[in-house]
Amino acid sequence: MSASNVETPRRVIRQHAAHRDDIGDLTTRRPLPGPGLDQLDPFLFLNHHGPQTYPANNQGLPFGPHPHRGFETVTFILEGSLAHADSTDHQSVIHAGGVQWMTAGSGIVHAEVSPPEFKRDGGPLEILQLWINLPSKLKMSAPHYVGLQQGDIPRIPLAGGVELNLIAGQWESLQGPIDTLTGVFMSTLTLAAGSRETLPVAPTRQVFLYVVDGDVSVGGEPVKAQHLIEFDREGGHVELEASSDARLIFGHGDVIDEPVYSHGPFVMTTREEIIQAVEDYQAGKFGGLNA
């Protein structure tokens, strides 16, 4: 790593809007994949649900039991609550500020629904789900799930009104509670109006930066809320400045640079592996779910 690369800020290449794609009565926007961007290797998919307010006696979230293989899901509960159950016998209800990290690996069936209290009482809801690819050598890893409440996630105050919530990876001497298979760094950021921060990123790592809300500039360039920011991979840090209160998802990871074959809930490296995933699921090899 040369000194010049470390000192050079990352440059914004494009901003990718989260396009509206509602799921029933669930307000949904998706920047990834989108027009002009199939993936941001290793980051595959991002759904932004809400913000919206559910009335009392609602039907809740529609994500009943369904399978996955070959990647990881990271679910950020910004408002509301989310009940999880899966075929490895994990169950949890995660509330606002919490995160779910699930390694689908060789195959898992899970459900993500609203708990009974939310369906009864209603309330605000905003949830993001990110899919992170696994390299071919790790796609058949054992399934795994971790649910974190807000209090489980280290909150790190940075200079001048910036707070970083460390989910995975290392920040100075602190380690996030999620031990990832591929060394992905993941965090959420809150920025107060007028705050500035420089975030270190090793050159060649792929940056993931999604602006949930607020007015932010990156390297002096204004970026838009509900946009995914695509960077070059040359610089050694990301420069942020907020002109209003803002929330962001910030992460980075190593580029996998392998073929990606996807079919619905399965992400593999060959068409044959996709066919095998479908056959294995239909044969009950992912296990069952009592939810």
Short mmCIF file of C-alpha atoms in Angstrom, two decimals:
data_model
loop_
_atom_site.label_atom_id
_atom_site.label_comp_id
_atom_site.label_asym_id
_atom_site.label_seq_id
_atom_site.Cartn_x
_atom_site.Cartn_y
_atom_site.Cartn_z
CA MET A 1 0.00 0.00 0.00
CA SER A 2 1.65 3.22 -1.10
CA ALA A 3 1.44 6.43 0.91
CA SER A 4 -0.11 8.23 -2.07
CA ASN A 5 -3.00 5.73 -2.25
CA VAL A 6 -3.69 6.08 1.47
CA GLU A 7 -3.76 9.87 1.26
CA THR A 8 -5.97 10.01 -1.86
CA PRO A 9 -9.73 10.17 -1.23
CA ARG A 10 -12.12 7.85 -3.03
CA ARG A 11 -13.79 9.42 -6.06
CA VAL A 12 -17.54 9.09 -6.70
CA ILE A 13 -18.17 7.45 -10.09
CA ARG A 14 -21.97 7.30 -10.08
CA GLN A 15 -25.00 7.59 -7.84
CA HIS A 16 -27.59 4.84 -8.24
CA ALA A 17 -31.14 5.72 -7.28
CA ALA A 18 -33.31 3.34 -5.28
CA HIS A 19 -36.20 2.70 -7.65
CA ARG A 20 -39.69 2.09 -6.29
CA ASP A 21 -40.81 -1.56 -6.37
CA ASP A 22 -43.48 -2.04 -3.71
CA ILE A 23 -44.27 -5.50 -2.33
CA GLY A 24 -47.99 -5.42 -1.60
CA ASP A 25 -48.55 -2.61 0.91
CA LEU A 26 -44.86 -2.56 1.85
CA THR A 27 -43.14 0.52 0.43
CA THR A 28 -39.95 -0.78 -1.20
CA ARG A 29 -37.10 0.87 -3.08
CA ARG A 30 -34.14 -0.95 -4.63
CA PRO A 31 -30.84 0.59 -5.80
CA LEU A 32 -29.09 -2.75 -6.31
CA PRO A 33 -29.39 -4.34 -8.77
CA GLY A 34 -30.58 -1.47 -10.88
CA PRO A 35 -30.14 0.19 -14.27
CA GLY A 36 -26.44 0.20 -15.10
CA LEU A 37 -25.39 -1.76 -12.02
CA ASP A 38 -25.85 -5.54 -11.76
CA GLN A 39 -23.72 -5.87 -8.63
CA LEU A 40 -21.11 -4.01 -6.60
CA ASP A 41 -18.94 -7.08 -6.04
CA PRO A 42 -19.24 -8.57 -3.41
CA PHE A 43 -22.47 -6.66 -2.66
CA LEU A 44 -25.38 -8.10 -4.64
CA PHE A 45 -28.73 -6.68 -3.59
CA LEU A 46 -30.28 -4.00 -1.39
CA ASN A 47 -33.95 -3.51 -0.55
CA HIS A 48 -35.05 -0.41 1.38
CA HIS A 49 -38.46 -1.01 2.98
CA GLY A 50 -40.28 2.06 4.29
CA PRO A 51 -40.22 4.45 5.97
CA GLN A 52 -43.92 4.07 6.56
CA THR A 53 -46.38 3.74 9.42
CA TYR A 54 -48.54 0.65 9.72
CA PRO A 55 -52.03 0.94 11.22
CA ALA A 56 -53.27 -1.19 14.08
CA ASN A 57 -54.47 -4.68 13.13
CA ASN A 58 -52.20 -4.91 10.08
CA GLN A 59 -50.98 -8.00 8.23
CA GLY A 60 -47.30 -7.23 8.88
CA LEU A 61 -44.37 -8.12 6.66
CA PRO A 62 -44.97 -10.65 3.85
CA PHE A 63 -41.72 -12.64 4.01
CA GLY A 64 -42.91 -16.07 5.10
CA PRO A 65 -40.73 -19.22 4.86
CA HIS A 66 -38.39 -19.19 1.85
CA PRO A 67 -34.96 -20.69 1.03
CA HIS A 68 -31.50 -19.25 0.37
CA ARG A 69 -28.13 -20.70 -0.67
CA GLY A 70 -24.70 -19.28 -1.51
CA PHE A 71 -24.54 -15.86 0.18
CA GLU A 72 -25.23 -13.85 3.34
CA THR A 73 -28.06 -11.51 4.29
CA VAL A 74 -27.68 -8.47 6.54
CA THR A 75 -30.90 -6.89 7.77
CA PHE A 76 -30.89 -3.44 9.38
CA ILE A 77 -33.95 -2.66 11.50
CA LEU A 78 -34.05 1.14 11.60
CA GLU A 79 -37.65 1.43 12.87
CA GLY A 80 -40.12 -1.16 14.06
CA SER A 81 -39.31 -4.80 14.82
CA LEU A 82 -38.67 -8.01 12.93
CA ALA A 83 -39.25 -11.64 13.94
CA HIS A 84 -36.86 -14.25 12.51
CA ALA A 85 -37.12 -18.05 12.46
CA ASP A 86 -35.07 -20.52 10.42
CA SER A 87 -34.47 -24.20 9.75
CA THR A 88 -31.43 -24.26 12.06
CA ASP A 89 -33.78 -23.59 15.00
CA HIS A 90 -32.87 -19.92 15.51
CA GLN A 91 -35.65 -17.59 16.57
CA SER A 92 -35.48 -13.95 17.59
CA VAL A 93 -37.33 -10.64 17.58
CA ILE A 94 -35.00 -7.74 16.78
CA HIS A 95 -36.07 -4.17 17.51
CA ALA A 96 -35.14 -0.73 16.16
CA GLY A 97 -31.38 -0.22 15.96
CA GLY A 98 -30.67 -3.93 15.75
CA VAL A 99 -29.21 -6.08 12.98
CA GLN A 100 -29.64 -9.65 11.75
CA TRP A 101 -26.71 -11.38 10.01
CA MET A 102 -27.49 -14.69 8.36
CA THR A 103 -25.10 -16.95 6.45
CA ALA A 104 -27.28 -18.98 4.11
CA GLY A 105 -24.27 -21.02 3.01
CA SER A 106 -25.20 -24.55 1.93
CA GLY A 107 -28.90 -23.88 2.40
CA ILE A 108 -31.40 -22.51 4.89
CA VAL A 109 -35.11 -21.81 5.07
CA HIS A 110 -36.12 -18.72 7.02
CA ALA A 111 -39.01 -16.37 7.64
CA GLU A 112 -38.90 -12.64 8.37
CA VAL A 113 -42.26 -11.44 9.62
CA SER A 114 -43.73 -8.90 11.99
CA PRO A 115 -44.18 -10.02 15.62
CA PRO A 116 -47.75 -10.22 16.96
CA GLU A 117 -47.41 -6.96 18.92
CA PHE A 118 -46.54 -5.00 15.77
CA LYS A 119 -49.45 -6.50 13.83
CA ARG A 120 -51.78 -5.65 16.71
CA ASP A 121 -50.57 -2.11 17.47
CA GLY A 122 -48.92 -0.95 14.22
CA GLY A 123 -46.29 1.78 14.19
CA PRO A 124 -43.35 3.09 12.17
CA LEU A 125 -41.29 0.67 10.11
CA GLU A 126 -38.07 1.04 8.13
CA ILE A 127 -35.88 -1.96 7.29
CA LEU A 128 -33.01 -2.51 4.86
CA GLN A 129 -31.76 -5.87 3.66
CA LEU A 130 -28.38 -6.34 1.97
CA TRP A 131 -27.13 -9.49 0.24
CA ILE A 132 -23.37 -10.16 0.33
CA ASN A 133 -21.87 -12.77 -1.97
CA LEU A 134 -19.65 -15.62 -0.84
CA PRO A 135 -16.74 -16.92 -2.94
CA SER A 136 -17.22 -20.35 -4.49
CA LYS A 137 -15.02 -22.02 -1.85
CA LEU A 138 -17.34 -20.78 0.92
CA LYS A 139 -20.77 -21.11 -0.69
CA MET A 140 -21.42 -24.45 0.96
CA SER A 141 -20.43 -23.26 4.45
CA ALA A 142 -22.66 -24.27 7.34
CA PRO A 143 -25.68 -21.96 7.75
CA HIS A 144 -25.42 -19.53 10.65
CA TYR A 145 -27.50 -16.74 12.20
CA VAL A 146 -26.79 -13.92 14.66
CA GLY A 147 -29.38 -11.44 15.89
CA LEU A 148 -28.11 -8.25 17.50
CA GLN A 149 -30.15 -5.76 19.48
CA GLN A 150 -29.08 -2.11 19.46
CA GLY A 151 -27.30 -2.55 22.79
CA ASP A 152 -25.15 -5.37 21.36
CA ILE A 153 -23.59 -3.09 18.73
CA PRO A 154 -20.68 -0.84 19.79
CA ARG A 155 -21.52 2.85 19.35
CA ILE A 156 -18.36 4.79 18.57
CA PRO A 157 -18.49 8.61 18.79
CA LEU A 158 -16.30 10.21 16.17
CA ALA A 159 -15.35 13.86 15.73
CA GLY A 160 -17.97 16.59 15.62
CA GLY A 161 -21.32 14.85 15.79
CA VAL A 162 -20.65 11.60 13.90
CA GLU A 163 -21.45 8.21 15.41
CA LEU A 164 -20.42 4.86 13.96
CA ASN A 165 -22.25 1.69 14.97
CA LEU A 166 -19.74 -1.13 14.43
CA ILE A 167 -21.40 -4.33 13.21
CA ALA A 168 -18.56 -6.27 11.59
CA GLY A 169 -14.83 -5.73 11.16
CA GLN A 170 -12.34 -3.61 13.07
CA TRP A 171 -12.32 0.10 13.90
CA GLU A 172 -9.04 1.08 15.54
CA SER A 173 -8.80 -1.24 18.57
CA LEU A 174 -12.48 -2.26 18.57
CA GLN A 175 -13.92 -5.36 16.91
CA GLY A 176 -17.50 -5.65 15.72
CA PRO A 177 -19.68 -8.44 17.18
CA ILE A 178 -20.11 -10.22 13.82
CA ASP A 179 -17.20 -12.46 12.80
CA THR A 180 -17.60 -12.64 9.02
CA LEU A 181 -16.40 -15.39 6.69
CA THR A 182 -14.81 -12.96 4.22
CA GLY A 183 -13.54 -10.04 6.31
CA VAL A 184 -16.36 -7.67 5.35
CA PHE A 185 -16.53 -4.41 7.30
CA MET A 186 -20.06 -3.18 8.02
CA SER A 187 -21.47 -0.28 10.01
CA THR A 188 -24.22 2.29 10.21
CA LEU A 189 -23.43 5.99 10.53
CA THR A 190 -25.35 8.92 11.92
CA LEU A 191 -24.13 12.41 11.09
CA ALA A 192 -25.30 15.63 12.70
CA ALA A 193 -25.78 18.69 10.52
CA GLY A 194 -22.41 20.37 9.94
CA SER A 195 -20.34 17.31 10.82
CA ARG A 196 -17.39 16.02 8.83
CA GLU A 197 -15.54 12.70 8.93
CA THR A 198 -12.84 10.78 7.05
CA LEU A 199 -13.36 7.01 6.91
CA PRO A 200 -10.33 4.80 6.14
CA VAL A 201 -10.63 2.15 3.44
CA ALA A 202 -7.79 -0.02 2.14
CA PRO A 203 -7.13 0.55 -1.58
CA THR A 204 -8.78 -2.04 -3.90
CA ARG A 205 -11.53 -2.81 -1.35
CA GLN A 206 -15.05 -2.26 -2.68
CA VAL A 207 -16.86 0.47 -0.74
CA PHE A 208 -20.56 0.13 0.04
CA LEU A 209 -22.16 3.47 0.92
CA TYR A 210 -25.94 3.93 0.90
CA VAL A 211 -27.50 7.22 1.96
CA VAL A 212 -30.66 6.37 3.89
CA ASP A 213 -31.64 10.00 4.43
CA GLY A 214 -30.16 13.48 4.81
CA ASP A 215 -28.00 15.84 2.77
CA VAL A 216 -24.42 14.64 2.46
CA SER A 217 -21.35 15.43 0.36
CA VAL A 218 -18.67 12.84 -0.45
CA GLY A 219 -15.29 14.23 -1.37
CA GLY A 220 -16.98 17.59 -1.92
CA GLU A 221 -19.61 16.17 -4.30
CA PRO A 222 -23.27 16.32 -3.16
CA VAL A 223 -24.86 12.88 -3.00
CA LYS A 224 -28.57 12.14 -2.81
CA ALA A 225 -30.67 10.38 -0.19
CA GLN A 226 -31.87 6.89 -1.11
CA HIS A 227 -28.94 6.49 -3.49
CA LEU A 228 -26.15 3.92 -3.54
CA ILE A 229 -22.78 5.57 -4.17
CA GLU A 230 -20.34 3.87 -6.55
CA PHE A 231 -16.65 4.70 -5.99
CA ASP A 232 -13.39 4.05 -7.74
CA ARG A 233 -11.04 1.63 -5.94
CA GLU A 234 -7.90 3.76 -5.93
CA GLY A 235 -8.06 5.93 -2.84
CA GLY A 236 -7.47 5.16 0.81
CA HIS A 237 -10.38 6.94 2.50
CA VAL A 238 -13.90 8.34 2.09
CA GLU A 239 -14.53 11.98 3.01
CA LEU A 240 -18.02 12.82 4.32
CA GLU A 241 -19.70 16.11 5.17
CA ALA A 242 -23.33 16.53 6.25
CA SER A 243 -25.37 19.70 5.75
CA SER A 244 -28.35 18.13 7.59
CA ASP A 245 -28.77 15.22 9.98
CA ALA A 246 -28.15 12.05 7.99
CA ARG A 247 -28.04 8.25 8.23
CA LEU A 248 -25.86 6.00 6.08
CA ILE A 249 -24.88 2.37 5.68
CA PHE A 250 -21.10 2.13 5.29
CA GLY A 251 -19.13 -1.01 4.56
CA HIS A 252 -16.38 -2.44 2.40
CA GLY A 253 -15.15 -5.84 1.28
CA ASP A 254 -12.75 -7.70 -0.98
CA VAL A 255 -13.80 -8.12 -4.59
CA ILE A 256 -14.54 -11.79 -5.34
CA ASP A 257 -14.29 -11.54 -9.15
CA GLU A 258 -16.09 -14.80 -9.93
CA PRO A 259 -19.09 -15.55 -12.16
CA VAL A 260 -22.46 -14.92 -10.52
CA TYR A 261 -25.44 -17.09 -11.44
CA SER A 262 -28.59 -16.22 -9.54
CA HIS A 263 -32.08 -17.62 -9.59
CA GLY A 264 -34.48 -16.09 -7.10
CA PRO A 265 -33.14 -16.92 -3.62
CA PHE A 266 -30.05 -18.82 -4.83
CA VAL A 267 -26.69 -17.27 -5.80
CA MET A 268 -23.99 -19.59 -7.13
CA THR A 269 -21.09 -19.55 -9.61
CA THR A 270 -22.45 -21.91 -12.29
CA ARG A 271 -25.82 -22.73 -13.84
CA GLU A 272 -25.37 -26.36 -12.77
CA GLU A 273 -25.03 -25.27 -9.13
CA ILE A 274 -28.30 -23.35 -9.41
CA ILE A 275 -30.07 -26.45 -10.75
CA GLN A 276 -28.60 -28.47 -7.87
CA ALA A 277 -29.76 -25.86 -5.33
CA VAL A 278 -33.34 -26.05 -6.63
CA GLU A 279 -33.28 -29.85 -6.55
CA ASP A 280 -31.81 -29.94 -3.04
CA TYR A 281 -34.42 -27.52 -1.73
CA GLN A 282 -37.26 -29.47 -3.34
CA ALA A 283 -35.86 -32.66 -1.82
CA GLY A 284 -36.02 -31.10 1.66
CA LYS A 285 -32.26 -30.91 2.15
CA PHE A 286 -32.45 -27.34 3.53
CA GLY A 287 -34.48 -28.54 6.48
CA GLY A 288 -37.94 -27.50 7.59
CA LEU A 289 -39.29 -24.49 9.40
CA ASN A 290 -41.91 -24.50 12.11
CA ALA A 291 -42.90 -20.83 12.05
#
